[in-house]
mmCIF file of C-alpha atoms in Angstrom:
data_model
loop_
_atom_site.group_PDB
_atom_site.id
_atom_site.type_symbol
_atom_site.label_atom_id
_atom_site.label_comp_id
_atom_site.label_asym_id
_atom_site.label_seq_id
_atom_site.Cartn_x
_atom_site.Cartn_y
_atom_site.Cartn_z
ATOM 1 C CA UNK A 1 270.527 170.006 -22.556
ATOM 2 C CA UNK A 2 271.107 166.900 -20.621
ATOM 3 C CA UNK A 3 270.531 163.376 -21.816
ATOM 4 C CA UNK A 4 269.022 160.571 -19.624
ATOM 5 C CA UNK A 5 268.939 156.804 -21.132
ATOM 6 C CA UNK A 6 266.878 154.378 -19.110
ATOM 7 C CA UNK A 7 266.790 150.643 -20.260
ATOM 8 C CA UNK A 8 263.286 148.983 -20.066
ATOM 9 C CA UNK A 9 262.664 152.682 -19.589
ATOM 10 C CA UNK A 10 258.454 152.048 -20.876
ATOM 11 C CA UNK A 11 256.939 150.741 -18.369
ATOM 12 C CA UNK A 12 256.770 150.225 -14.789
ATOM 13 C CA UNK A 13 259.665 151.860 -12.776
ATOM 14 C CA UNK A 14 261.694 152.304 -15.916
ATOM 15 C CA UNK A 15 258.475 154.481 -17.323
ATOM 16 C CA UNK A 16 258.364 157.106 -13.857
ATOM 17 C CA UNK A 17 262.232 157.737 -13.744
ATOM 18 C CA UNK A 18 261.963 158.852 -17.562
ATOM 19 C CA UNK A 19 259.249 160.945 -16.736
ATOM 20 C CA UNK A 20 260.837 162.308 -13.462
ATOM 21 C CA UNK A 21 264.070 163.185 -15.712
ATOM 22 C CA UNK A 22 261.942 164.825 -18.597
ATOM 23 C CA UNK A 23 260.080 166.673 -16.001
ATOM 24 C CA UNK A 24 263.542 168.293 -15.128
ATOM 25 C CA UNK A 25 264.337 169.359 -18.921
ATOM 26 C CA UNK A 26 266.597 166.064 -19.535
ATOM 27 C CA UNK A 27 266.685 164.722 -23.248
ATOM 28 C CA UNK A 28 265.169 161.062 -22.485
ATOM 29 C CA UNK A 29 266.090 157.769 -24.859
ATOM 30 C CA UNK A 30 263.928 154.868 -24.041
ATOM 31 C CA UNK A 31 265.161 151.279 -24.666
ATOM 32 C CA UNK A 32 262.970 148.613 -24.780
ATOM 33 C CA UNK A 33 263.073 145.380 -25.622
ATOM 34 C CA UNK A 34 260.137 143.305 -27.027
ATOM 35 C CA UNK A 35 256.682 144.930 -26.203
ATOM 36 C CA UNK A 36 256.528 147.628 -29.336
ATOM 37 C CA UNK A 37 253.168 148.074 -28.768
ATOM 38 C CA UNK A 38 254.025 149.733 -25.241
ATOM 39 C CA UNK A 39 256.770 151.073 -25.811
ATOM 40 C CA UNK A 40 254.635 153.306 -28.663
ATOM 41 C CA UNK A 41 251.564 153.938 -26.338
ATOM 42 C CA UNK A 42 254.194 154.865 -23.359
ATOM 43 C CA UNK A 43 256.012 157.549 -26.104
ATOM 44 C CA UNK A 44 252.680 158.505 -27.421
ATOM 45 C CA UNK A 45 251.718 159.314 -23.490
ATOM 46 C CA UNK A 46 255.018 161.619 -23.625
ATOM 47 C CA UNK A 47 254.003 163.045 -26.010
ATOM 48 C CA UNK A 48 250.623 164.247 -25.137
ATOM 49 C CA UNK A 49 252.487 165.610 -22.070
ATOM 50 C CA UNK A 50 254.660 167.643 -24.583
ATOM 51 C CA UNK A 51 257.650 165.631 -24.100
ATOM 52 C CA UNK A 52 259.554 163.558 -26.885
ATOM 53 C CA UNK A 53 261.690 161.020 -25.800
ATOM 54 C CA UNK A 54 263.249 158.804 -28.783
ATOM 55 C CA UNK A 55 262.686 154.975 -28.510
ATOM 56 C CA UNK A 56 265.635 152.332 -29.055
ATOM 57 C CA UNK A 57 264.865 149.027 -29.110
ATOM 58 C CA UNK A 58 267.495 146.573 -28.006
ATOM 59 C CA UNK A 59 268.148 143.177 -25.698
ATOM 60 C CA UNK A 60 270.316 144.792 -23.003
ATOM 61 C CA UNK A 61 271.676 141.626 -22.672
ATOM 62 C CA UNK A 62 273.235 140.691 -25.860
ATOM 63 C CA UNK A 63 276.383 142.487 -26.085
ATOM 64 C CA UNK A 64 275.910 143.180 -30.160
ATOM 65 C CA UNK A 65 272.614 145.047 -29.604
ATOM 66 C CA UNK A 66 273.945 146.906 -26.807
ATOM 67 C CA UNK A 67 276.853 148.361 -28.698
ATOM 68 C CA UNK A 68 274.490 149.109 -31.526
ATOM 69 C CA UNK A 69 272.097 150.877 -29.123
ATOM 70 C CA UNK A 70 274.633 152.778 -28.103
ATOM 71 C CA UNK A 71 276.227 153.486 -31.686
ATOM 72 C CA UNK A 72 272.627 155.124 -32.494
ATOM 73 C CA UNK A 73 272.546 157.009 -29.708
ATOM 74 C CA UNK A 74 276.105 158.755 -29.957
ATOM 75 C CA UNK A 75 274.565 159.291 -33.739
ATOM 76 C CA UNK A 76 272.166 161.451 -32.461
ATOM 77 C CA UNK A 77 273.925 162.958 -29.090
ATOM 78 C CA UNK A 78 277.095 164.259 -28.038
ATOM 79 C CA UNK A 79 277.172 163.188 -24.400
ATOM 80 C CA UNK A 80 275.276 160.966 -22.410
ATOM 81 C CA UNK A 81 275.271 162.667 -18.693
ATOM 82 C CA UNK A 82 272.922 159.978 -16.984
ATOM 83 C CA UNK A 83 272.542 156.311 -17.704
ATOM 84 C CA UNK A 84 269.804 153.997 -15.629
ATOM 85 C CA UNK A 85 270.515 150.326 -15.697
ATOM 86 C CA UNK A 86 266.459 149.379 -14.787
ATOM 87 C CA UNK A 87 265.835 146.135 -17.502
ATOM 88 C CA UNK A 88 265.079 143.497 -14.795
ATOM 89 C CA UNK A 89 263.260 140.282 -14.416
ATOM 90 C CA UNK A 90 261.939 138.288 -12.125
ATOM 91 C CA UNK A 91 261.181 134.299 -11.516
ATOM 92 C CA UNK A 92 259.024 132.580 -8.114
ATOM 93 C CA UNK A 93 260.668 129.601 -7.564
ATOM 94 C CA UNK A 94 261.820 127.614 -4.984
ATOM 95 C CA UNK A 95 265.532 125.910 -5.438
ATOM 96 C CA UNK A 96 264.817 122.803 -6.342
ATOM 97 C CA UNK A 97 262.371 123.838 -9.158
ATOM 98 C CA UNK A 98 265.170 126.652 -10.397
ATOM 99 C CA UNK A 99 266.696 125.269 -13.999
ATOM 100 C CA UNK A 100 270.075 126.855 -14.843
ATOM 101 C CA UNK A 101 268.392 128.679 -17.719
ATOM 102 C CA UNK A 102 266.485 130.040 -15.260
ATOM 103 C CA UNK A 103 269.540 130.876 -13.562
ATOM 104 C CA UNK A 104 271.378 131.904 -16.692
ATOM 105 C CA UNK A 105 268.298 133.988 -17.991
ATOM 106 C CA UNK A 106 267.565 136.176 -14.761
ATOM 107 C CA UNK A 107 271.680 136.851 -14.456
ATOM 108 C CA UNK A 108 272.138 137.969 -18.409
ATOM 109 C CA UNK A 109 269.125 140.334 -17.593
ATOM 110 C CA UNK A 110 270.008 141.588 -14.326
ATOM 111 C CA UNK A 111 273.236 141.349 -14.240
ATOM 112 C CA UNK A 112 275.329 140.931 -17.306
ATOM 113 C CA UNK A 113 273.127 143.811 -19.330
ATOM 114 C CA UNK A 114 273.954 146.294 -16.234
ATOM 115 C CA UNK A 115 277.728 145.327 -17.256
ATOM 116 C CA UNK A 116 277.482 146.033 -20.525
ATOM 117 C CA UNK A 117 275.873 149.071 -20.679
ATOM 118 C CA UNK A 118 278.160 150.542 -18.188
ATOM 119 C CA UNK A 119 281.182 149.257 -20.085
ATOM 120 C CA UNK A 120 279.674 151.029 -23.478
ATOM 121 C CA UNK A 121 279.750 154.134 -21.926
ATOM 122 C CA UNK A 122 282.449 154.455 -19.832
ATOM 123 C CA UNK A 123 284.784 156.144 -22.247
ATOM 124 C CA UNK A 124 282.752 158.487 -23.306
ATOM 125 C CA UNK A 125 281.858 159.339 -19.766
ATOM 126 C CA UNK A 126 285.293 160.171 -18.577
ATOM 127 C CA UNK A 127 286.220 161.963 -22.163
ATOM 128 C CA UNK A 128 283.354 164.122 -21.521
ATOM 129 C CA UNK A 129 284.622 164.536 -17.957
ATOM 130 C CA UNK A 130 282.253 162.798 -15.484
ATOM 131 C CA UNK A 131 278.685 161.454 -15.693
ATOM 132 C CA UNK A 132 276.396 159.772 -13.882
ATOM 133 C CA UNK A 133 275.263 155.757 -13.370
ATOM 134 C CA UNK A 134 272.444 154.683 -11.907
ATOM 135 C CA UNK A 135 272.104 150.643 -11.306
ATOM 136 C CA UNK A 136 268.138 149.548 -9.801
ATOM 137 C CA UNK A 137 268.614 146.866 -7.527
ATOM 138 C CA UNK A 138 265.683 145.682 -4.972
ATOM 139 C CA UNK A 139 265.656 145.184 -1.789
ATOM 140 C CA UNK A 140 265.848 141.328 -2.345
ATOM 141 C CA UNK A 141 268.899 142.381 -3.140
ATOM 142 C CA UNK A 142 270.036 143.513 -0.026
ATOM 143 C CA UNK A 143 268.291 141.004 2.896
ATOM 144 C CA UNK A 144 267.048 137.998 0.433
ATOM 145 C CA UNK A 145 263.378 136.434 -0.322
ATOM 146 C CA UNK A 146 262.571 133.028 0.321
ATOM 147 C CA UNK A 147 260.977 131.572 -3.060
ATOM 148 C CA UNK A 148 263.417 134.339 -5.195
ATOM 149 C CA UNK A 149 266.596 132.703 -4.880
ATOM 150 C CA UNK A 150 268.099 133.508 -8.185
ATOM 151 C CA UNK A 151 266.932 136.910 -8.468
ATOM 152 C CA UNK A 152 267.906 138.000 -4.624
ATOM 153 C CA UNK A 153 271.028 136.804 -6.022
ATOM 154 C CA UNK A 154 271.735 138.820 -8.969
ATOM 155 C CA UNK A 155 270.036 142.013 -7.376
ATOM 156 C CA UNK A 156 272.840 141.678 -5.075
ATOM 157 C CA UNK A 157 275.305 141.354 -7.702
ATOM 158 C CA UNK A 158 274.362 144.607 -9.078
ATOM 159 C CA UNK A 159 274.902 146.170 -5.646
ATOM 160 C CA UNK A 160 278.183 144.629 -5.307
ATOM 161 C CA UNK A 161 279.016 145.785 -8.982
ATOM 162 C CA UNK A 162 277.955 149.541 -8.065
ATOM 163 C CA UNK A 163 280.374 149.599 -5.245
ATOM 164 C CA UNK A 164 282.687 148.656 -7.264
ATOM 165 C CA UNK A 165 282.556 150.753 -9.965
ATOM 166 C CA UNK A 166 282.058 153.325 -8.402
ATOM 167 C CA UNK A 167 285.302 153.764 -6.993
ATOM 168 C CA UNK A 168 286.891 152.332 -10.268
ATOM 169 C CA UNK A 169 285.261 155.533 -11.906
ATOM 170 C CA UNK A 170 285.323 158.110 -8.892
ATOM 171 C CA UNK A 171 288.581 159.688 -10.085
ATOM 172 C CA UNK A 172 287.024 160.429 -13.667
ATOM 173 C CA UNK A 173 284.184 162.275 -12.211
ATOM 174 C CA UNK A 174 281.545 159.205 -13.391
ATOM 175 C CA UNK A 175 279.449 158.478 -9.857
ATOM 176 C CA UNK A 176 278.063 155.289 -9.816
ATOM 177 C CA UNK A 177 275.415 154.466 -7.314
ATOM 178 C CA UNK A 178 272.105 152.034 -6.610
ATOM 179 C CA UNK A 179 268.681 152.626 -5.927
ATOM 180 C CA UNK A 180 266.959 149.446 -4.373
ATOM 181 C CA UNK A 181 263.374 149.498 -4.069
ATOM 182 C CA UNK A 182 261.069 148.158 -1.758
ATOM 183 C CA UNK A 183 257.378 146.739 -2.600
ATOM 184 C CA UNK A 184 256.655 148.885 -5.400
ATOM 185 C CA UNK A 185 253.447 148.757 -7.452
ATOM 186 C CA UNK A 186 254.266 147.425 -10.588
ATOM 187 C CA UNK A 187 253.527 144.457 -12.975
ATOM 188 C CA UNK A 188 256.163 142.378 -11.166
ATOM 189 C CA UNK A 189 254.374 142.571 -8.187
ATOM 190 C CA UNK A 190 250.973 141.818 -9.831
ATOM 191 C CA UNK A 191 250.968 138.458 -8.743
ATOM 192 C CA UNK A 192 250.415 139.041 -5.140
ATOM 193 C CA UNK A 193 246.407 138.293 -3.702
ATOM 194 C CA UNK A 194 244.789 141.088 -1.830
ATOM 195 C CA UNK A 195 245.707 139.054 1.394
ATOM 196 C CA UNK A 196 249.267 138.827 0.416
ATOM 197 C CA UNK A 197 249.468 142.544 -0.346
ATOM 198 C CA UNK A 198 248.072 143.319 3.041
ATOM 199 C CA UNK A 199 250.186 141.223 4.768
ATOM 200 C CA UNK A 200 252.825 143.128 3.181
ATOM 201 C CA UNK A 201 251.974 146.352 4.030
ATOM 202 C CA UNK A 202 251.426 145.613 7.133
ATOM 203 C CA UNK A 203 255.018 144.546 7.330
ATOM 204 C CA UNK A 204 256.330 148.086 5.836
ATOM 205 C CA UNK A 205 256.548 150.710 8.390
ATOM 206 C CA UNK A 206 254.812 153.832 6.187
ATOM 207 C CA UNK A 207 252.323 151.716 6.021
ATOM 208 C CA UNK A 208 251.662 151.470 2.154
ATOM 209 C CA UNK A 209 252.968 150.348 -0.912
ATOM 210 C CA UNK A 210 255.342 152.313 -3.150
ATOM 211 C CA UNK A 211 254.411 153.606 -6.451
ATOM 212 C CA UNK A 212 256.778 153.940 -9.023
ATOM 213 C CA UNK A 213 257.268 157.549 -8.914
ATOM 214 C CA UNK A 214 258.736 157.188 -5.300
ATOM 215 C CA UNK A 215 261.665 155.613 -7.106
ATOM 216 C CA UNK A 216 261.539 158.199 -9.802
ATOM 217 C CA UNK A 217 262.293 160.923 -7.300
ATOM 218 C CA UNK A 218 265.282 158.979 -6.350
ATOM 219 C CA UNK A 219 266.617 158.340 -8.790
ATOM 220 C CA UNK A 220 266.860 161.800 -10.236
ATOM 221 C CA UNK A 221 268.189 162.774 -6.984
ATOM 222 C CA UNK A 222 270.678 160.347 -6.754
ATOM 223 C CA UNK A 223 271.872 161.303 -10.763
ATOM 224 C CA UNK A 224 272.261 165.271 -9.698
ATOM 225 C CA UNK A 225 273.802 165.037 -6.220
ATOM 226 C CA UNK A 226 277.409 165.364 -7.601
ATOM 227 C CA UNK A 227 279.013 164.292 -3.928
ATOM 228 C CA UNK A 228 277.623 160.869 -3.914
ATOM 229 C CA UNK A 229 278.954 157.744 -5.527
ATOM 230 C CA UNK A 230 279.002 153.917 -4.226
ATOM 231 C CA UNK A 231 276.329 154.098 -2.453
ATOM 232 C CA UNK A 232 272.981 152.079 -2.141
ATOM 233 C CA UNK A 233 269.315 153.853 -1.374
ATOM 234 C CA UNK A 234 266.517 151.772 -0.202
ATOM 235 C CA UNK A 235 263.796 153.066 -1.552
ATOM 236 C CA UNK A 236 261.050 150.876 0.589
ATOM 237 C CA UNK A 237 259.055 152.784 3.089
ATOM 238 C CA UNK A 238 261.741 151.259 5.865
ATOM 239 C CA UNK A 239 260.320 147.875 4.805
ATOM 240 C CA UNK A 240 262.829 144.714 5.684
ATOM 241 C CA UNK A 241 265.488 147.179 7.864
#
């Protein structure tokens, strides 16, 4: 059986790509970081469903819990075939109100746990003789937002790291590829007024906003298509193209 491990895999976007990939039969680990109490209700959920994905709680951006997530998982499985890099934060600030720990604290999230994830299971990606990475971006990422600065920043990182990597890795059979989504309907996004939120959608040319599971389906698409690597797929109802 296959094995699928999603960081901040409990909730939001992270949540519908672990059930997309248990709907499909996949094994599912589900890190998580602080918020036990979800991450338990969100397994629990799972479970009513009649799945059972295993929890592992670890800050994706400190380099000793990573390796130690990853040491209990290679406990427990022989191979990990897909890994989702989705732990992401966000912070609404213009420039001049942006600290460097701001800075510092969206890029170790965003960017530096996306590194070191990929780095712990490299290896044993191209010893098992391919595998699949999938990095969640935004569409920030891609065209910028005004009042997001720092985090259009390091969702662009992550892009630039995919393409990358991905042809770093191509030769060993590991694809490595991005899904950036659009205006999705998640607790990041629970800031915005009504008026704001129809301003938006009047701005995206489907003519709604996404829900989670649109990125689910990409994801799991993106993981089993084995001729596709480096590449980026908006995932944003054409919004900002």
């Amino acid at each position: 059986m296959k094995t699928a491990l999603i960081t901040g895999g409990t909730k939001g976007i992270g949540k519908a790509v672990a059930l997309a990939f248990l709907q499909r039969g996949y094994e599912v680990i589900l890190n998580y970081h602080s918020d036990q109490q979800t991450a338990l209700e969100t397994q629990e959920e799972f479970n009513m469903l009649g799945y059972c994905p295993i929890l592992l709680r670890a800050d994706v951006s400190d380099e000793l819990q990573v390796k130690n997530m990853f040491r209990d998982f290679f406990s427990i499985y022989d191979r990990l075939d897909v890994l989702v890099n989705n732990a992401g934060i966000s912070k609404i600030k213009v420039i001049q109100d942006t600290t460097v720990a701001d800075w510092n604290k969206i890029f170790d999230v965003n960017v530096k746990s996306t590194f070191l994830c990929c780095r712990e299971v490299t290896n044993r990606m191209v010893a098992a003789g391919g595998g699949s990475i999938i990095n969640i971006s935004s569409i920030w990422g891609e065209v910028g937002a005004s009042c997001e600065v720092a985090y259009s920043a390091s969702k662009g990182a992550v892009i630039a790291f995919t393409k990358a990597l991905a042809k770093e890795l191509a030769p060993s059979n590991v694809r490595v590829n991005c899904v950036s989504p659009g205006v999705i309907d998640t607790d990041m996004n629970a800031h915005l007024t009504g008026a704001e939120t129809e301003e938006l959608i009047e701005s995206i040319p489907v003519g709604r906003i996404g829900s989670p599971s649109d990125v689910g389906e990409a994801v799991v698409f993106m993981a089993e298509n084995g001729y596709i690597t480096g590449e980026v797929l908006s995932v944003g109802g054409g919004f900002g193209k």
